[in-house]
Amino acid sequence: MEINDRNKNKKINIAKLPKYLGNYLSNIKREMEIGELNVENDGRISLVIFDKTGSNIPTHYNVKQVDRSSSDIYVLASTQDSSAVEGVVDNELLVTPVINRKYIEYKKEHANKLENTTETIDSLGEGIRMEKFGNLREMEVLAKKRKQMLIDKKRERLDKNEVLNIVFNAFEKYENWTVRDLADFTGQPTAFIQEIVNEICNVDKKDHKSIYSLKDEYK
């Protein structure tokens, strides 16, 4: 089949969205205002979705613009009878969720619906690095495997969003943790875990040991 390349020099932008956000937008059947895009003076871009359907999806996102003008990536549209180049990708917009209370509640609700089944989502599907859902026992096994992989292969630390999900699961199992125990549970460097708990936890210093518990807004 011959490909129509008449539009091969047409510059277009593409966006990569979390899978649930893509499903939400594709199910909108009528014209409506879906959100607000904000561009700061320093170039930072954020997106706020107006959830008018009551789907309870996360509403706040960061948008990263990546220049693809030198990558020669083309968008191809195909049907059963023909194929045509839609254009060449000029910019790629990576839309990732802001890790806030609404996002955490949404992920917990989604995990509960899985009823202890395990789901693996690729990096394009969720807009963040590989993420795994399952019961706490599965998370413990996964954390041990990750720790061993870090030891064996000397891997760099995991993506922060991925580690946050493991940390939140840890606090579902026990209310209080030390940084060292959390580092063992996640298989991550202690200094990295310290950065995370400083953001999301309260600290109780007793018996010469710092004990961390989640701040109320993350419970």
mmCIF file of N, CA and C in Angstrom, residues 119-133 142 146 158-159 161-163 165-166:
data_model
loop_
_atom_site.group_PDB
_atom_site.id
_atom_site.type_symbol
_atom_site.label_atom_id
_atom_site.label_comp_id
_atom_site.label_asym_id
_atom_site.label_seq_id
_atom_site.Cartn_x
_atom_site.Cartn_y
_atom_site.Cartn_z
ATOM 1 N N GLU A 119 -2.052 -5.248 38.480
ATOM 2 C CA GLU A 119 -2.110 -4.657 37.151
ATOM 3 C C GLU A 119 -0.812 -3.911 36.891
ATOM 4 N N THR A 120 -0.212 -4.149 35.733
ATOM 5 C CA THR A 120 0.989 -3.427 35.350
ATOM 6 C C THR A 120 0.640 -2.447 34.246
ATOM 7 N N ILE A 121 1.033 -1.191 34.415
ATOM 8 C CA ILE A 121 0.728 -0.145 33.451
ATOM 9 C C ILE A 121 2.030 0.370 32.879
ATOM 10 N N ASP A 122 2.108 0.488 31.555
ATOM 11 C CA ASP A 122 3.362 0.947 30.978
ATOM 12 C C ASP A 122 3.525 2.446 31.162
ATOM 13 N N SER A 123 4.725 2.941 30.841
ATOM 14 C CA SER A 123 5.049 4.333 31.110
ATOM 15 C C SER A 123 4.205 5.297 30.294
ATOM 16 N N LEU A 124 3.706 4.847 29.143
ATOM 17 C CA LEU A 124 2.853 5.712 28.344
ATOM 18 C C LEU A 124 1.435 5.712 28.886
ATOM 19 N N GLY A 125 1.025 4.597 29.489
ATOM 20 C CA GLY A 125 -0.344 4.474 29.956
ATOM 21 C C GLY A 125 -0.678 5.399 31.102
ATOM 22 N N GLU A 126 0.206 5.543 32.051
ATOM 23 C CA GLU A 126 -0.097 6.306 33.249
ATOM 24 C C GLU A 126 0.539 7.682 33.251
ATOM 25 N N GLY A 127 1.439 7.926 32.335
ATOM 26 C CA GLY A 127 2.076 9.229 32.309
ATOM 27 C C GLY A 127 3.208 9.349 33.304
ATOM 28 N N ILE A 128 3.423 8.309 34.085
ATOM 29 C CA ILE A 128 4.540 8.259 35.015
ATOM 30 C C ILE A 128 5.202 6.912 34.846
ATOM 31 N N ARG A 129 6.284 6.680 35.546
ATOM 32 C CA ARG A 129 7.034 5.458 35.339
ATOM 33 C C ARG A 129 6.234 4.238 35.781
ATOM 34 N N MET A 130 6.756 3.052 35.515
ATOM 35 C CA MET A 130 6.042 1.816 35.790
ATOM 36 C C MET A 130 5.431 1.811 37.186
ATOM 37 N N GLU A 131 4.178 1.377 37.263
ATOM 38 C CA GLU A 131 3.465 1.383 38.530
ATOM 39 C C GLU A 131 2.749 0.056 38.684
ATOM 40 N N LYS A 132 2.705 -0.455 39.893
ATOM 41 C CA LYS A 132 2.117 -1.769 40.113
ATOM 42 C C LYS A 132 1.098 -1.681 41.236
ATOM 43 N N PHE A 133 -0.037 -2.376 41.068
ATOM 44 C CA PHE A 133 -1.071 -2.384 42.087
ATOM 45 C C PHE A 133 -1.266 -3.803 42.592
ATOM 46 N N LEU A 142 7.438 -7.285 46.073
ATOM 47 C CA LEU A 142 7.959 -6.427 45.019
ATOM 48 C C LEU A 142 9.084 -5.548 45.540
ATOM 49 N N ARG A 146 12.956 -5.395 44.299
ATOM 50 C CA ARG A 146 13.574 -4.158 43.837
ATOM 51 C C ARG A 146 14.860 -3.870 44.606
ATOM 52 N N LEU A 158 14.653 4.804 41.922
ATOM 53 C CA LEU A 158 13.462 4.752 41.089
ATOM 54 C C LEU A 158 12.827 6.129 40.968
ATOM 55 N N ASP A 159 11.882 6.229 40.044
ATOM 56 C CA ASP A 159 11.137 7.462 39.865
ATOM 57 C C ASP A 159 10.384 7.811 41.150
ATOM 58 N N ASN A 161 7.507 9.237 41.768
ATOM 59 C CA ASN A 161 6.088 8.873 41.809
ATOM 60 C C ASN A 161 5.902 7.398 42.142
ATOM 61 N N GLU A 162 6.772 6.563 41.602
ATOM 62 C CA GLU A 162 6.689 5.130 41.867
ATOM 63 C C GLU A 162 6.985 4.838 43.331
ATOM 64 N N VAL A 163 8.019 5.497 43.871
ATOM 65 C CA VAL A 163 8.382 5.281 45.269
ATOM 66 C C VAL A 163 7.287 5.797 46.193
ATOM 67 N N ASN A 165 4.102 5.738 45.704
ATOM 68 C CA ASN A 165 3.053 4.730 45.766
ATOM 69 C C ASN A 165 3.417 3.604 46.725
ATOM 70 N N ILE A 166 4.687 3.188 46.717
ATOM 71 C CA ILE A 166 5.124 2.127 47.628
ATOM 72 C C ILE A 166 5.091 2.625 49.070
#
